[in-house]
Amino acid sequence: MPYIPHTPNEVEEMLRVIGAESIDDLFDEIPQELRIDLEKSTGLNPIPLGKSEMAVQRQLSEKAMLDGTPLCFAGGGAYEHHIPAALWELATRGEFYSAYTPYQAEASQGTLQVIYEFQSMIANLTAMDVSNASLYDGASGLAEAVLMAVRANRKAKSKRILMPESVSPVYRQVVETIVKNQGITLELIAIDQTTGTINREHAQQQLHNDAAFAALVIPQPNYFGSLEEVHQLTDWAYKQGALVIAQVNPTALALLAAPGNWGENGADIAVGEAQPLGIPLSSGGPYIGFIACKQKLVRQLPGRIVGRTVDLDDKPGFTLTLQAREQHIRRSKATSNICTNQGLLATAVTLYLSFLGTDGLQKVAASCVANTQKLIALLEKSPEIKFPFGKTVFHEFVVQLDVSVDSVLERLAEEDIVGGINLSQQQVASQSVDANKNQLLICVTETKTEEELRFFSETLIAICSEISSLSNSEGELS
Amino acid sequence: MPYIPHTPNEVEEMLRVIGAESIDDLFDEIPQELRIDLEKSTGLNPIPLGKSEMAVQRQLSEKAMLDGTPLCFAGGGAYEHHIPAALWELATRGEFYSAYTPYQAEASQGTLQVIYEFQSMIANLTAMDVSNASLYDGASGLAEAVLMAVRANRKAKSKRILMPESVSPVYRQVVETIVKNQGITLELIAIDQTTGTINREHAQQQLHNDAAFAALVIPQPNYFGSLEEVHQLTDWAYKQGALVIAQVNPTALALLAAPGNWGENGADIAVGEAQPLGIPLSSGGPYIGFIACKQKLVRQLPGRIVGRTVDLDDKPGFTLTLQAREQHIRRSKATSNICTNQGLLATAVTLYLSFLGTDGLQKVAASCVANTQKLIALLEKSPEIKFPFGKTVFHEFVVQLDVSVDSVLERLAEEDIVGGINLSQQQVASQSVDANKNQLLICVTETKTEEELRFFSETLIAICSEISSLSNSEGELS
Amino acid sequence: MSKRIIEQNAETLIFELSDQNRRSSSLAPDIDINDACNNLPEHLQRKKKLQLPQVGELQVVRHYTRLSQKNFSIDTHFYPLGSCTMKYNPRVCNTQAQLAGFTSRHPMAHSSMSQGVMSCMFDLQNMLMEATGMKQVSLTPMAGAQGEFAGIAMIRAYHDHNKELQPDKEPERSEIIVPDAAHGTNPATAVMSGYKVKEIPTNDQGDIDIDALEKMIGPQTAGIMLTNPSTLGVFERKIKLIADMIHKAGGLLYYDGANLNAILGKVKPGDMGFDVIHMNLHKTFSTPHGGGGPGSGPIGVSERLQPFVPVPIVGRNEQGYYWITEKQLPLSIGRLSAWMGNVGILLRAYIYALLLGRNGMVRVADFATLNANYLLKRLMEADFEMAFPERRASNEFILTLRKEAKEYGTTAMDFAKRLLDYGYHAPTTYFPLLVPECFLIEPTETESRDDLDAFVETLIKIRDEAEQSPNLLKDAPFELPVRRLDDVKAARELDLNFYYSKC
Amino acid sequence: MSKRIIEQNAETLIFELSDQNRRSSSLAPDIDINDACNNLPEHLQRKKKLQLPQVGELQVVRHYTRLSQKNFSIDTHFYPLGSCTMKYNPRVCNTQAQLAGFTSRHPMAHSSMSQGVMSCMFDLQNMLMEATGMKQVSLTPMAGAQGEFAGIAMIRAYHDHNKELQPDKEPERSEIIVPDAAHGTNPATAVMSGYKVKEIPTNDQGDIDIDALEKMIGPQTAGIMLTNPSTLGVFERKIKLIADMIHKAGGLLYYDGANLNAILGKVKPGDMGFDVIHMNLHKTFSTPHGGGGPGSGPIGVSERLQPFVPVPIVGRNEQGYYWITEKQLPLSIGRLSAWMGNVGILLRAYIYALLLGRNGMVRVADFATLNANYLLKRLMEADFEMAFPERRASNEFILTLRKEAKEYGTTAMDFAKRLLDYGYHAPTTYFPLLVPECFLIEPTETESRDDLDAFVETLIKIRDEAEQSPNLLKDAPFELPVRRLDDVKAARELDLNFYYSKC
Ligand SMILES: Cc1ncc(COP(=O)(O)O)c(C=O)c1O
Ligand SMILES: Cc1ncc(COP(=O)(O)O)c(C=O)c1O
C-alpha cells in the first residue's frame, strides 16, 4: 500500500478502539445509494490500477522525451532565462516544499522571512512602497490590480478601465473573465501602427465618452516588445484623476524606469509576471504574479502580506499581517477570494534575485537587449523581413513576413525550433493586429549564443523563401 | 569573481590589517624562481578562462546527451536498479552533501546516526556482527579484506590467499596491485568448466604446495552469475585453518544464504560492492565497498567505525570509535591508510535499504531472478546460443556465441544497447576463459520490461545470424 | 538539564549581508551594461538605484538553507492542519515533473512539440472526471479559490444564458447560499461573481438546517456552495434532499472539493447531485503546499454546464492531442490564467494519480477516515470534548477546548503554541468559526498509528500543564526560533519592506 | 530569557520505526518472492531472517530529513577545519554530474557510447597536468590516501624496475622519509608499499631540519613524502634544496596535494622538483565531502614515472577517445578500482575547473591565502598565540591554546566544543601532533570578511568565558542535539550494530 504505513494488525487494533467492524463501517453515514460500487462499470474502472514508481518514472520520461528541449524564441509573457543551478535544489528542500501557508508563525519563520525578503525585493524593483506575498500569475494579477484600482479610486467612482491593446491579448481576456461580473468595463485603446505603442490620441478620445475612469493600464515593455512613453502617459492619467496600473516585466526593470518613478507621481500599482525570475517555462505554470503599490493603498492589496514584528522577548520575527483584508476573516467583504497563492515560486524568485543581485540582474537584462539587437541585425539582411513597429525594443520584437506565419512556425518546429508567436493567430486576435499581416513576435534572451542566433536567422530566412517560392510555383502551376 | 565574496574595499582593508601591499606579497616566502609566470606559455595558458554557469551547463548537457541512456544488459560488478526518487533528493541535502567526516561528533549526529544505521543494516544483511562505515569500492574492499585476513589469521602465519577464478578478474587485479608489496600472494583456483564455479579439486591441490593459507575468497554469486557451494567451501576452508572471505552481492543476499550462516561457522569477513543499493551506474564510481566481520575481528577492521554511546546527560548519541586502528592515530601501524571513505554513498545505501525494507529488497532480488530466467528462456530458442555454465544463476549468466562477441557488442551499440561484457576481452583474461570461446556475460535486473527482454533477445539473435551469414558469405567469396 | 546560555540570534536578512561593490557571480553573462543601454531611450531608463542584495553564492545558499530549517513541514513534522490535507508529497512527483522536456516547454510551442505534456493533461482530465463523476474537467484554475470563482462564474453564465433564451420565464437570480461553517473563500467568491451571500445555519449535528434552507430558497436563488464532508468534519447525510430542493428552485449546486480526500473512491460528487465542483489537487492529490502554494483547483461540471467551462482544455482526435478553446466553446466563461494554469502542479497530480491508481484512491479515503476516527476516539477516551461526538469523523474532526479555556484560562491558541514546543504543527484553530476554542484536526492517511498515539499523549500532557502551570501554555512556544509574536504590533506598525523606511 | 522545558529527545533509530508486517511501498516490483526462489537451489537460499526496517515512505523521508538537520555543514555553518579545505561546493557541479547521460552509463559500455564522459575525463587530465606541472595524470585513485598509495607504489615500481635493469648498481631501497608533522596517511601508506618510515623533525620555523635530513638520506632512501605548504601552514622555502638532496641520493619526491588550494596557479609541484603528486579533488576542486567521502585523489607524475601510472587513463586519437590500459602500459602498477575511480566526483571537479578557468584558479590561492593571513593577524592582535608568528600563513595556520590551558584549565578541545555552541564548526584540533593544544585553522577563499570577523570575536568571547566561567567550556556544548559524548564508553562498551545484542 504505497504511502499508507498501517500494518494489518494496527488496522485491527484501531478499529477495535473505534468500535467498528471494518473500515467500510466508518462510511456508514453516507447513504448507501450514493456509494460507489467498485465492481460496476460506473465505478472507477477506467482509471488504471496503481503502478510502481519505476513504471511511472519510465512512462513520464518517455512523455517528457517526446516534447524534447527545442531552441526557443517565443516570449509573449513566458521567458526562457538561465536559472542558477542552486535555485531549485534549495527551493525544493522539504522544509520549503512541504510546508503549508505560514499560519503558525513561530513554526514558519523560514517561509515568512523569505516572503518578507520577497516583498522587499519586489517593492525595490518596482520602486513601490509595499508588495504582497504573490498572486497566481501575471494575467490574473492584472485582474486583481484592476479590481483594486476600482476599489481604491474612490474619487473617480468609476468602473471603467482604460486598457491599451499593447497589453497582451491573453491578459486582457483573463481580466475580462475575472472582472466582468462586477460591472467593470475595459475600454480598449488602440495602438499606433508605426510604433506598436499606445495611441495617445485614441486614449484622449476615450475621455469624451465619459469623463471619469478608474485607472489606466500601462504595459512596459508592451506585448510587442516596444517601449511605452510611460512618463507622459502616467502624467496624463493623473491629470484625469485616474490611477495608473503599471504592468511590467521584472527583468526589464533592471534597466528601465521603475513604475514608482514614472512621471511626476509614479504609478499607483505595479503588477506583473515574475516567471522570468527563476521559474522555468513549464508550459505556462506554475508562474507567479506580483503586485506592489503605494503605502496608502496597502489596505486594498489582495492576498497575503508578511510583516516584521517582535516576539515576547522583543526579538524580531515575521508573521502574516493585515489579515482583516482577507477572505478567512472578512469573508464576503474581502479584498479578494485568493487563499493559496504561489508561495514556493515566491521563494524561487527571492533566491533568484539573491543569487543574481543588482549587478547580475542588470547583466541579464543587458544581455537580452544585446542579443535581441544582434538577431535584428541578422534578420535585417533579408529584404523579405520587415519590422512594422521599429527596433526600439527590450527583448521582443515583431517581424512581418510575406508568407503565412503558421506554415513558418510549423516548418521551424520540424527543425526543433519554437520560432515565436503568431500574432494573427492569437486566441483573441487583437483588433489592432490584422490577421493578414503575417506578424510574428520573436523573443531573445541571454540564453542564446551567437551561433544559435545565426542558425535561427538563417533557418527562418531560408524557410520563408522556401515557402514563398513554393507558393509561387504553385501559383504558376494553377 | 565566482565564489569569492570579497569586495575591493574589503581586500584593501584586509591587506592593511595584514600589513601587506598586495595579495601577491603574501606569497613572498615562495622562492621567486618557482613562481608561475602567468604571462608565459609555461603558465596556465592551455587551461581555458572561466565560464559562466550557463555556458558550462550547456557544455555538460551536450556531453551527457552524447552518451545517451541506452538499454543496459551489462553487469559484472555494476548493476542497474531502480533508485527511489526520494533517495538522492535527500542524500544531496546540503547538510549531508557538504559536511566533512564527523570529527566533531556533537555537530555531526546526523551523519553519525546514519552510519550507525548503515553498519547495522550491512551487518544484518551479511549476518555478521559488525560492519565498518565503508571502503572505496568492492574491488579495493576485497584487497582490504585480504590484508585483514592475513593480519587476523595469526595461527596460519601465512601470506597466501586462495583466490578462485570465479572472482571478477578486475577485482583480482586490484587486489594484486594493493597487496603485492606486502609479500602477499594470490593462489588462483580454476573453475569447473561445466558449472562456472570453483573447482574444488583444484583447490584441494593447492594445499599440497604449502600446507597453510590465510584465507579463501568465496564469491557469491560469482563473476559468471553462478552460485558457489558456499557451505561446503566454508567448512573445507575451516578445516584447513583458513579464514573465509565472502565476496557477495548485497541484492542477492535478500534471497541467498548470508555469509554469517555459511557452513558450520559462517564466513569470517564479508565484503562487497554496495553500488546495487541505490547508487547509479555512473561509469563505475563513486561506488561503495562494504566490509563486515565477526565481533572478534573488529580491531582488525580497516576504516571508520561509528559507535553508540551517551552524552554528559546520559542521552544516547553517536561518535567515531576504535580510532586507535586508524592512520591519524596509529600512523604507520594503522590497519589501513584509508581516511576519506565513501560517506555520502553510505548515506544513499542506508536510505535505499530504509525505503525498500526487507520485503522490498526481496522483491527486487526475486524480480532479478525472474527476469533473468525469462531472458534465458527467450535466448534458448536460438540453437546458436549456448549456456556453457548452465542456468542456475542469480541475475547474470554466460552465453556462448558462434560469432565474435566484439562485433556483436558493436552492432548492439548501434541499436543503443549495452549488450553485456565480453569475457574474452577482459583487461586481464581469466585463465579459465578461452578467448576463442566467444563468451558474453549478460545481466538482467528488475528494471527490464517484458518488451525490452523480447526486443533484446530478438535483436541479439538477429545480429548473431547476420554476422555469421556475413562471415559465411565472406568465406564463400574468398 | 541543559542550560540555554547563548541567546539564539535572529537570522540576518539577506540585505544585511549585501555590499553593493560585491561581484561574485558566475550566474550572469559577462557584459558591459552601459553598452546595451545605448539601445534603450535615455529617458525610459532606470534612474533609481536598484538595491537587490549583492551576496556571495555560498552566503546565499547558507542563508536560505538555514532559513528552511526554521520551518515545520510534512517532511519534518506531523502537521494535522484541518481542511488542508497535509499528507506526504511523494518525491517522485517532483523529480519527474522537473524533467527537462517538461520544464523547458514554452506554453506557445507548436502542438507537434507538445504531445507529451498534452497527453498527460488529457489523461488527468479523464481520471478526475471518473473519480468525481463529472462530465467534463477543466484543469486551468490555479487554486481552490480560483476553481470556486470559475464554478460560480459558470453558474452565473448558465443563468444569464437561460435568461437570454427565455427572458420572461427566468427570474433574476441574485443569491448564493453558503453554510455558516463554510470556508471564507466561498462567500468571497460569490461576491466576485456579483452575487449576494445568504448564510444558512448548521444544526447541532453539524447538518444543514433544512427548515431554514426551505425558507431561504426561492426564485432569486442562483445556487448553493457546499463541502461534503463539511468543514465540520461530518458528512451531510441529506445531501440528496438538498440537491432536489435547490434544483427544483432552478438553482445549481457547487461542491467545494477541499475535503475530497475523505470520499475519494467512496462517493462521487456527481452522484450526490452537484453541478459543478472544484478539486484542490494540492490537498487530495498531494501536490506540494510550498509554504503557501502553488495549488491547483481544476473544476468538473455536469452536462448542463459543459458549454461554459473555462478554456483551454485538451482534446484528442486522430491527429493527436489539441487545444479546445473559445472557438469550440463560444459560451465558455473564458480564461483564468495566461495559459492553462499550473501545469507543473497538474503533472505532479497526474504522477500521483498514476502511482495510486483506482485501488490507491479508494485506500486514501479508507485510511484518512480510519486515522481521523481513531484519533477522535482516542481523544474522547482521554476526556477531550468533541464538537460532534455522535458523528463519524470524515477525514477530520473538531475538538473544542472551551472547558479548558474556562477552567485554566488557556485558549485553543495557547494549546496550539505549546504543541509546537513538542514538535507538532498545530491543527487549524478557530475554524470553523461557529465552534468555540476549536481545533480542526486532520491527520491524513500517511501518518502512522504510532504518531497518532504520540500526538494524543502530548495533548494530554499539555492539558496537565494547563492545569498545573498554565503559563507554560500562555507563554509558549519556548523551543522555537522565536517566542510568540506580537500580531498587534505587526498590523499597527506596518513593516512590510526592508527598504521602505530606508528609501 | 527562554526556558528550556522540554528535554529534546534523541532521534529514534529507523529500526525502532519498523514493523515487519508493514508493506507500504511502490518502490519495489510487485512479485511473488517464493516463485522466484524456485529458481534458486534450496540449500543456498537465505534462512536467517532479514531485519531491514519496514517503514512508510513518509516516515523514512521524515527520519532522514530530521537527521540531516543535526549536521553542521558548509551549506549551514562556517567550517574552518584545517587541512580539509571546506569551501563552497557549487551546486551546479552536482546538478550537471547527475544528468541521466552520466549517471546511467555502465562502466563497460562500448566506447562509441562513452565519448561524452571520456572527453570530460581527458580534458580534466590535461587541466590537472597543466595546473600541477606534471607530465601525466591518472584519475583513478579514489581519495587522497589511495593517491598516496599509488604514488609510493610507483616509486617502488620505479626502483624495482631499475634494479632489474641494473641489479648491481642499484641499492636496496627500503626507506621513505616523512616529516613529523605529516598527515597520518603518509606513514601508513609507506608501510602498505612495504617501506620503513623514517620521521624527520621540523625546526621552530616550521621548516624541515636540513641537517637531520642530510644524515637520514642514503642509498636506502626510496623517497620522501612532503606537503608544501606543509600541515604547519607554512611554505617549505628550501624545497629546491631538499629535492636536489633526495634526487642526488637516487630517491624520489612525493607531493601530498592536500594543501594545493594554497598554491593553485602560484607554484607548480612539478617545478618544485616533485616526481609524483596526488591531488585531493574533494579539497582543492571543491567536490563534496559528503560527511566523509567520496573523495578523489588523482595522481600526476614526472616523465620518469610515466610508465608506471595506474590504469585506465583516457587517450585520444583520430577515432576519438579511448582507454589506455596495461596493454599500452605494461609497467603500470595496475588498477586501484574496478573501473576508473570515482567518475561522478571527477565530473564535479571538471565542472568546477571549467567554471573557474585559469583565472579562477589563481584567485583560489589568492583569496584562500588572504583570508588565512587576515584571520591570523586579527587573532594575533587579539593576543592569541600562533605557532609560527613570524611566518606567512599559507591557506591555513596554527594557533596554540597552551597558555589558556595552563591558566584556565581549558583545553583546545574545550574551546572547540564551545565554538559549536556559537554555531561554528571547530578547526582541526590536536593536529599536527607536534604543537600542543593546537587549532589548525583554514578559512578557505569562499568565506566573507564579515564571517571571519565574527569568528574572531567569538574566540575572544570564549576566552573571556574560559577566564570567568571555565565550566562553560568544559561542559560544552549545550546548544546541540547532544551534550559532550563519552568517547571512552564508546570504545569500551562497543555498540556498533543495533541488532548485535538482539540477534
Ligand atoms: C474548505 C476549503 N475551501 C476552499 C479552500 C480554498 O482553496 P485554495 O486555498 O486552494 O484557494 C480551502 C483551502 O484552504 C478550504 O479548506
Ligand atoms: C595533509 C593530508 N594528506 C592526506 C590526506 C588524505 O586524503 P584523503 O582523506 O582524501 O584520503 C589528508 C586528508 O585529510 C590530508 O589533510
XYZ file of C-alpha atoms and ligand atoms in Angstrom, chain B residues 100 103 136 304 337-341, chain D residues 82-84 142-146 148 182-183 185-186 227 231 256 258-259 278 280 282-283 295-296 431, ligand 2:
50
model
C 33.095 16.621 6.499
C 35.214 14.593 13.675
C 36.199 2.866 -1.518
C 35.998 4.380 10.191
C 45.810 4.076 5.193
C 42.181 4.874 4.323
C 40.991 8.256 5.543
C 38.234 9.761 3.390
C 35.831 6.921 2.604
C 42.344 22.877 8.833
C 43.797 20.637 6.115
C 40.275 19.901 4.861
C 39.515 7.223 -5.096
C 40.812 9.528 -2.358
C 43.986 11.194 -1.191
C 45.197 8.142 0.665
C 44.760 5.958 -2.400
C 49.405 8.325 -1.904
C 52.889 14.775 8.237
C 49.360 13.547 7.954
C 48.040 8.647 5.852
C 51.655 9.270 4.773
C 53.196 18.559 1.679
C 50.452 20.867 7.511
C 50.849 15.251 -0.830
C 46.101 18.162 0.338
C 47.170 21.794 0.511
C 48.303 13.402 -5.586
C 42.528 15.892 -3.244
C 37.425 16.967 -2.660
C 39.508 19.784 -1.260
C 36.815 11.852 -2.455
C 39.018 11.637 -5.458
C 46.918 18.096 14.574
C 47.631 16.516 4.563
C 46.735 15.405 4.139
N 47.224 14.357 3.482
C 46.433 13.329 3.090
C 45.095 13.315 3.374
C 44.300 12.107 2.997
O 43.382 12.358 1.978
P 42.056 11.527 1.900
O 41.272 11.811 3.127
O 41.395 12.046 0.668
O 42.382 10.112 1.778
C 44.541 14.388 4.061
C 43.078 14.424 4.348
O 42.595 14.669 5.390
C 45.359 15.472 4.457
O 44.856 16.504 5.113
